[in-house]
Amino acid sequence: MSDDIKPGQIDADRRSFFRSVGGVSVIAAAAVASPFVATEAEAYDPGSEEARARYRVTDDVKAFYRTNGYETKKK
Amino acid sequence: MARMKFLCDADRCIKCNACVTACKNENEVPWGINRRRVVTINDGKPGERSVSMACMHCTDAPCASVCPVNCFYTTADAVVLHSKELCIGCGYCFYACPFGAPQYPRTGNFGSRGKMDKCTYCSGGPEADLTVKEYEMYGANRLAEGKLPLCAEMCSTKSLLAGDGDVIAGIYKERVMTRGYGSGAWGWKTAYGEAIAIST
């Protein structure tokens, strides 16, 4: 605090400095954020390729089904 | 269209944990995460039952319902997968899942969580099939290779069944008919009360 300011008196220079800096940053943030504000939320769309069926009844799969049915075939 | 399902025959499970080990090894699952685990009910008592549990790939998945960023999707095979690029690690899916399937790597101090990880039914993720990136993020894509999840293929007692829901339900039905008593599937008595007979 400078010597010419009495106790209880507001340091106008310091307050005005932060006010001006704050005002500039709010305007800058609004300018940066404005494109995102207009964008609507979107659910994840995996696309038909990513969600397509990959299961195939191969020899490997057939062998799995066959061996898992052994218990019943013995009796 | 085939619907991929897991079914654990609790009368056969000997809690050897081979399914857990196979899953960790096949998918290079990070330390501290188990996509599959064996749960034992009434351990050491008569009627003890063990069940191998993982993501059950629900038809109406609660995890997908609560996800704030909608990172879940269901494939045409009825496998529930998620995008780790979208996941924010919030943990909502963990609280919603009745099976405790979603897991989180511990990424730092103070309990910070990383991207959610769960069973992918050995079918990778949204990345291109059988690529290095897909393997590093989600693990193996055995379904694209024409195979079934390794946990089920490894099961020595043929307890853990995987594949087309109709086919494995038929296999399990045959087993129940041959045994001559009701289903040993854990939870049936809870669901159907005393109306169903289960051997102990």
Tab-separated table of C-alpha atoms in Angstrom:
chain	number	residue	atom	x	y	z
A	1	MET	CA	0.000	0.000	0.000
A	2	SER	CA	1.423	3.385	-0.952
A	3	ASP	CA	2.121	6.024	1.656
A	4	ASP	CA	-0.429	8.544	0.345
A	5	ILE	CA	-3.379	6.175	0.910
A	6	LYS	CA	-4.889	6.305	4.367
A	7	PRO	CA	-6.029	3.183	6.243
A	8	GLY	CA	-9.549	2.189	5.119
A	9	GLN	CA	-9.253	3.957	1.779
A	10	ILE	CA	-9.580	1.749	-1.290
A	11	ASP	CA	-6.554	1.483	-3.533
A	12	ALA	CA	-8.343	2.423	-6.724
A	13	ASP	CA	-5.400	1.704	-9.046
A	14	ARG	CA	-4.989	-1.860	-7.884
A	15	ARG	CA	-8.736	-2.614	-8.031
A	16	SER	CA	-9.128	-1.082	-11.430
A	17	PHE	CA	-6.173	-3.077	-12.705
A	18	PHE	CA	-7.699	-6.428	-11.770
A	19	ARG	CA	-11.123	-5.336	-12.970
A	20	SER	CA	-9.745	-4.455	-16.376
A	21	VAL	CA	-7.755	-7.679	-16.615
A	22	GLY	CA	-10.786	-9.702	-15.546
A	23	GLY	CA	-12.995	-8.026	-18.089
A	24	VAL	CA	-10.597	-8.763	-20.909
A	25	SER	CA	-10.250	-12.432	-19.910
A	26	VAL	CA	-14.037	-12.919	-19.729
A	27	ILE	CA	-14.432	-11.483	-23.217
A	28	ALA	CA	-11.614	-13.709	-24.503
A	29	ALA	CA	-13.107	-16.823	-22.886
A	30	ALA	CA	-16.513	-16.063	-24.348
A	31	ALA	CA	-14.988	-15.655	-27.788
A	32	VAL	CA	-13.207	-19.016	-27.534
A	33	ALA	CA	-16.174	-20.908	-26.073
A	34	SER	CA	-18.868	-19.551	-28.354
A	35	PRO	CA	-18.407	-22.177	-31.134
A	36	PHE	CA	-18.852	-24.987	-28.564
A	37	VAL	CA	-21.939	-23.517	-26.967
A	38	ALA	CA	-23.819	-23.786	-30.226
A	39	THR	CA	-22.916	-27.470	-30.687
A	40	GLU	CA	-25.509	-30.004	-29.551
A	41	ALA	CA	-24.586	-33.107	-27.570
A	42	GLU	CA	-24.310	-36.221	-29.696
A	43	ALA	CA	-24.499	-39.881	-28.684
A	44	TYR	CA	-21.624	-42.085	-29.771
A	45	ASP	CA	-22.376	-43.635	-33.104
A	46	PRO	CA	-19.970	-46.531	-33.692
A	47	GLY	CA	-20.951	-46.889	-37.334
A	48	SER	CA	-22.124	-49.964	-39.148
A	49	GLU	CA	-18.601	-51.276	-39.741
A	50	GLU	CA	-17.586	-51.221	-36.082
A	51	ALA	CA	-20.849	-52.758	-34.878
A	52	ARG	CA	-21.183	-55.423	-37.555
A	53	ALA	CA	-21.421	-59.115	-36.644
A	54	ARG	CA	-18.095	-60.908	-36.403
A	55	TYR	CA	-19.283	-64.285	-35.119
A	56	ARG	CA	-18.877	-67.091	-37.608
A	57	VAL	CA	-19.526	-70.798	-37.184
A	58	THR	CA	-16.001	-71.924	-38.023
A	59	ASP	CA	-14.430	-75.339	-37.379
A	60	ASP	CA	-13.052	-73.949	-34.115
A	61	VAL	CA	-16.511	-72.936	-32.955
A	62	LYS	CA	-18.055	-76.211	-34.087
A	63	ALA	CA	-15.417	-78.128	-32.134
A	64	PHE	CA	-16.235	-76.083	-29.037
A	65	TYR	CA	-19.938	-76.855	-29.303
A	66	ARG	CA	-19.246	-80.539	-30.003
A	67	THR	CA	-16.879	-81.083	-27.085
A	68	ASN	CA	-19.169	-79.264	-24.673
A	69	GLY	CA	-21.932	-81.674	-25.568
A	70	TYR	CA	-19.905	-84.821	-24.805
A	71	GLU	CA	-21.481	-85.416	-21.401
A	72	THR	CA	-24.885	-86.018	-22.848
A	73	LYS	CA	-23.722	-88.023	-25.826
A	74	LYS	CA	-22.029	-90.670	-23.698
A	75	LYS	CA	-25.243	-91.572	-21.912
B	1	MET	CA	-28.769	-63.317	-35.909
B	2	ALA	CA	-26.726	-65.116	-33.238
B	3	ARG	CA	-26.635	-63.530	-29.814
B	4	MET	CA	-23.360	-64.015	-27.948
B	5	LYS	CA	-23.825	-65.148	-24.350
B	6	PHE	CA	-21.864	-66.584	-21.437
B	7	LEU	CA	-23.336	-69.364	-19.308
B	8	CYS	CA	-21.485	-70.838	-16.320
B	9	ASP	CA	-22.512	-74.336	-15.313
B	10	ALA	CA	-22.085	-73.985	-11.545
B	11	ASP	CA	-22.294	-77.762	-11.063
B	12	ARG	CA	-19.068	-78.126	-13.018
B	13	CYS	CA	-16.968	-75.145	-11.923
B	14	ILE	CA	-14.061	-76.193	-9.684
B	15	LYS	CA	-12.813	-72.601	-9.202
B	16	CYS	CA	-9.464	-73.361	-10.812
B	17	ASN	CA	-9.328	-69.762	-12.090
B	18	ALA	CA	-7.991	-70.872	-15.473
B	19	CYS	CA	-10.592	-68.608	-17.112
B	20	VAL	CA	-9.273	-65.623	-15.144
B	21	THR	CA	-5.681	-66.402	-16.085
B	22	ALA	CA	-6.509	-67.071	-19.716
B	23	CYS	CA	-8.347	-63.754	-19.997
B	24	LYS	CA	-5.526	-61.760	-18.434
B	25	ASN	CA	-2.938	-63.382	-20.655
B	26	GLU	CA	-4.888	-63.250	-23.909
B	27	ASN	CA	-5.895	-59.619	-23.543
B	28	GLU	CA	-2.796	-58.274	-21.761
B	29	VAL	CA	-5.119	-56.915	-19.069
B	30	PRO	CA	-3.387	-54.218	-16.981
B	31	TRP	CA	-2.172	-54.932	-13.482
B	32	GLY	CA	-4.926	-54.544	-10.903
B	33	ILE	CA	-7.770	-55.344	-13.297
B	34	ASN	CA	-9.597	-58.631	-13.675
B	35	ARG	CA	-12.126	-58.725	-16.464
B	36	ARG	CA	-13.280	-62.118	-15.201
B	37	ARG	CA	-13.257	-63.590	-11.723
B	38	VAL	CA	-14.569	-66.653	-9.932
B	39	VAL	CA	-17.087	-66.025	-7.166
B	40	THR	CA	-17.730	-68.751	-4.589
B	41	ILE	CA	-20.974	-68.940	-2.658
B	42	ASN	CA	-21.079	-70.733	0.726
B	43	ASP	CA	-17.346	-71.347	0.592
B	44	GLY	CA	-16.365	-74.451	2.575
B	45	LYS	CA	-19.939	-75.403	3.385
B	46	PRO	CA	-22.196	-78.083	1.907
B	47	GLY	CA	-23.751	-76.800	-1.261
B	48	GLU	CA	-20.787	-74.611	-2.136
B	49	ARG	CA	-21.015	-73.234	-5.649
B	50	SER	CA	-18.520	-71.337	-7.752
B	51	VAL	CA	-19.470	-69.152	-10.682
B	52	SER	CA	-17.168	-67.541	-13.198
B	53	MET	CA	-18.341	-63.962	-13.641
B	54	ALA	CA	-17.568	-61.258	-16.175
B	55	CYS	CA	-19.567	-58.793	-18.233
B	56	MET	CA	-22.800	-60.581	-19.152
B	57	HIS	CA	-23.346	-58.364	-22.214
B	58	CYS	CA	-26.856	-57.434	-21.131
B	59	THR	CA	-29.567	-56.894	-23.699
B	60	ASP	CA	-30.610	-53.643	-21.996
B	61	ALA	CA	-27.256	-52.796	-20.431
B	62	PRO	CA	-27.492	-50.608	-17.294
B	63	CYS	CA	-23.918	-49.399	-17.859
B	64	ALA	CA	-24.946	-47.918	-21.193
B	65	SER	CA	-28.028	-46.331	-19.643
B	66	VAL	CA	-26.073	-44.357	-17.052
B	67	CYS	CA	-23.006	-43.408	-19.122
B	68	PRO	CA	-22.896	-39.593	-19.276
B	69	VAL	CA	-20.846	-39.583	-22.482
B	70	ASN	CA	-22.653	-42.476	-24.238
B	71	CYS	CA	-19.474	-44.392	-24.920
B	72	PHE	CA	-21.204	-47.809	-24.984
B	73	TYR	CA	-22.590	-49.545	-28.036
B	74	THR	CA	-23.963	-53.003	-28.795
B	75	THR	CA	-22.718	-54.899	-31.809
B	76	ALA	CA	-24.863	-56.979	-34.135
B	77	ASP	CA	-23.624	-60.003	-32.155
B	78	ALA	CA	-25.225	-58.475	-29.020
B	79	VAL	CA	-21.815	-57.810	-27.484
B	80	VAL	CA	-21.662	-54.670	-25.332
B	81	LEU	CA	-18.500	-52.696	-26.083
B	82	HIS	CA	-17.289	-49.196	-25.282
B	83	SER	CA	-14.979	-46.562	-26.661
B	84	LYS	CA	-12.029	-45.766	-24.421
B	85	GLU	CA	-11.460	-42.587	-26.391
B	86	LEU	CA	-14.799	-41.264	-25.122
B	87	CYS	CA	-14.766	-42.762	-21.625
B	88	ILE	CA	-14.067	-40.190	-18.917
B	89	GLY	CA	-13.616	-42.732	-16.111
B	90	CYS	CA	-16.478	-41.337	-14.028
B	91	GLY	CA	-17.362	-44.730	-12.522
B	92	TYR	CA	-21.127	-44.537	-13.045
B	93	CYS	CA	-21.144	-47.812	-14.990
B	94	PHE	CA	-19.410	-49.561	-12.101
B	95	TYR	CA	-22.216	-48.561	-9.750
B	96	ALA	CA	-24.906	-49.493	-12.286
B	97	CYS	CA	-23.551	-52.924	-13.234
B	98	PRO	CA	-25.104	-55.754	-11.161
B	99	PHE	CA	-22.096	-57.970	-11.905
B	100	GLY	CA	-19.272	-55.562	-11.057
B	101	ALA	CA	-17.876	-55.931	-14.553
B	102	PRO	CA	-16.442	-52.449	-15.214
B	103	GLN	CA	-12.927	-52.070	-13.824
B	104	TYR	CA	-10.608	-49.074	-13.616
B	105	PRO	CA	-6.850	-48.859	-13.681
B	106	ARG	CA	-5.363	-46.811	-10.881
B	107	THR	CA	-3.548	-44.072	-12.716
B	108	GLY	CA	-2.155	-42.055	-9.839
B	109	ASN	CA	-2.369	-41.082	-6.216
B	110	PHE	CA	-5.564	-40.071	-4.403
B	111	GLY	CA	-7.626	-42.781	-6.123
B	112	SER	CA	-7.704	-41.144	-9.545
B	113	ARG	CA	-9.231	-43.456	-12.133
B	114	GLY	CA	-8.300	-44.166	-15.690
B	115	LYS	CA	-10.432	-45.350	-18.590
B	116	MET	CA	-12.893	-48.107	-17.798
B	117	ASP	CA	-11.931	-51.621	-18.828
B	118	LYS	CA	-14.222	-54.629	-19.078
B	119	CYS	CA	-14.757	-57.930	-20.835
B	120	THR	CA	-15.048	-57.412	-24.573
B	121	TYR	CA	-16.175	-60.989	-25.276
B	122	CYS	CA	-12.750	-61.242	-26.940
B	123	SER	CA	-14.056	-59.050	-29.753
B	124	GLY	CA	-11.805	-56.005	-29.505
B	125	GLY	CA	-13.302	-52.535	-29.677
B	126	PRO	CA	-14.259	-49.767	-32.070
B	127	GLU	CA	-10.786	-49.621	-33.632
B	128	ALA	CA	-10.097	-51.470	-36.875
B	129	ASP	CA	-10.092	-55.255	-36.516
B	130	LEU	CA	-6.893	-57.046	-35.542
B	131	THR	CA	-4.756	-53.907	-35.436
B	132	VAL	CA	-2.052	-53.137	-32.903
B	133	LYS	CA	-4.020	-50.156	-31.603
B	134	GLU	CA	-7.102	-52.299	-31.037
B	135	TYR	CA	-5.059	-54.914	-29.201
B	136	GLU	CA	-3.329	-52.373	-26.982
B	137	MET	CA	-6.571	-50.619	-26.040
B	138	TYR	CA	-9.053	-53.488	-25.829
B	139	GLY	CA	-7.202	-56.783	-26.161
B	140	ALA	CA	-7.646	-59.667	-28.555
B	141	ASN	CA	-10.329	-59.876	-31.213
B	142	ARG	CA	-10.863	-63.613	-31.345
B	143	LEU	CA	-14.384	-63.279	-32.679
B	144	ALA	CA	-12.999	-61.684	-35.849
B	145	GLU	CA	-10.573	-64.605	-36.100
B	146	GLY	CA	-13.488	-67.061	-36.068
B	147	LYS	CA	-12.921	-68.133	-32.466
B	148	LEU	CA	-14.785	-67.823	-29.166
B	149	PRO	CA	-13.591	-66.138	-25.945
B	150	LEU	CA	-10.532	-67.906	-24.573
B	151	CYS	CA	-11.933	-68.160	-21.029
B	152	ALA	CA	-14.602	-70.549	-22.300
B	153	GLU	CA	-12.340	-72.397	-24.714
B	154	MET	CA	-9.817	-72.945	-21.895
B	155	CYS	CA	-12.306	-74.268	-19.348
B	156	SER	CA	-11.097	-77.771	-18.491
B	157	THR	CA	-14.376	-78.948	-16.965
B	158	LYS	CA	-16.454	-77.364	-19.735
B	159	SER	CA	-18.227	-75.324	-17.116
B	160	LEU	CA	-18.034	-71.988	-18.848
B	161	LEU	CA	-20.013	-71.937	-22.057
B	162	ALA	CA	-19.798	-69.161	-24.633
B	163	GLY	CA	-21.204	-68.633	-28.088
B	164	ASP	CA	-24.600	-68.440	-29.717
B	165	GLY	CA	-27.117	-68.175	-26.870
B	166	ASP	CA	-29.483	-70.663	-28.485
B	167	VAL	CA	-26.752	-73.274	-28.966
B	168	ILE	CA	-25.244	-73.071	-25.477
B	169	ALA	CA	-28.719	-73.007	-23.910
B	170	GLY	CA	-29.394	-76.252	-25.789
B	171	ILE	CA	-26.154	-77.794	-24.488
B	172	TYR	CA	-26.975	-76.753	-20.934
B	173	LYS	CA	-30.530	-78.031	-21.235
B	174	GLU	CA	-29.227	-81.437	-22.316
B	175	ARG	CA	-26.921	-81.518	-19.289
B	176	VAL	CA	-29.775	-80.735	-16.913
B	177	MET	CA	-31.960	-83.401	-18.516
B	178	THR	CA	-29.168	-85.981	-18.240
B	179	ARG	CA	-28.467	-85.159	-14.590
B	180	GLY	CA	-32.083	-85.575	-13.773
B	181	TYR	CA	-32.403	-82.570	-11.534
B	182	GLY	CA	-33.075	-78.902	-11.895
B	183	SER	CA	-30.789	-76.202	-13.008
B	184	GLY	CA	-27.728	-75.528	-10.918
B	185	ALA	CA	-27.416	-72.060	-12.329
B	186	TRP	CA	-26.750	-69.812	-9.392
B	187	GLY	CA	-29.502	-67.344	-8.680
B	188	TRP	CA	-32.389	-69.411	-9.998
B	189	LYS	CA	-33.690	-70.173	-6.522
B	190	THR	CA	-33.553	-66.472	-5.741
B	191	ALA	CA	-35.456	-65.732	-8.893
B	192	TYR	CA	-38.007	-68.543	-8.725
B	193	GLY	CA	-38.220	-69.214	-4.981
B	194	GLU	CA	-39.207	-72.690	-3.812
B	195	ALA	CA	-40.953	-73.468	-7.058
B	196	ILE	CA	-37.749	-74.889	-8.547
B	197	ALA	CA	-35.798	-77.891	-7.244
B	198	ILE	CA	-32.017	-77.489	-7.090
B	199	SER	CA	-29.669	-80.184	-5.856
B	200	THR	CA	-27.284	-79.250	-3.058
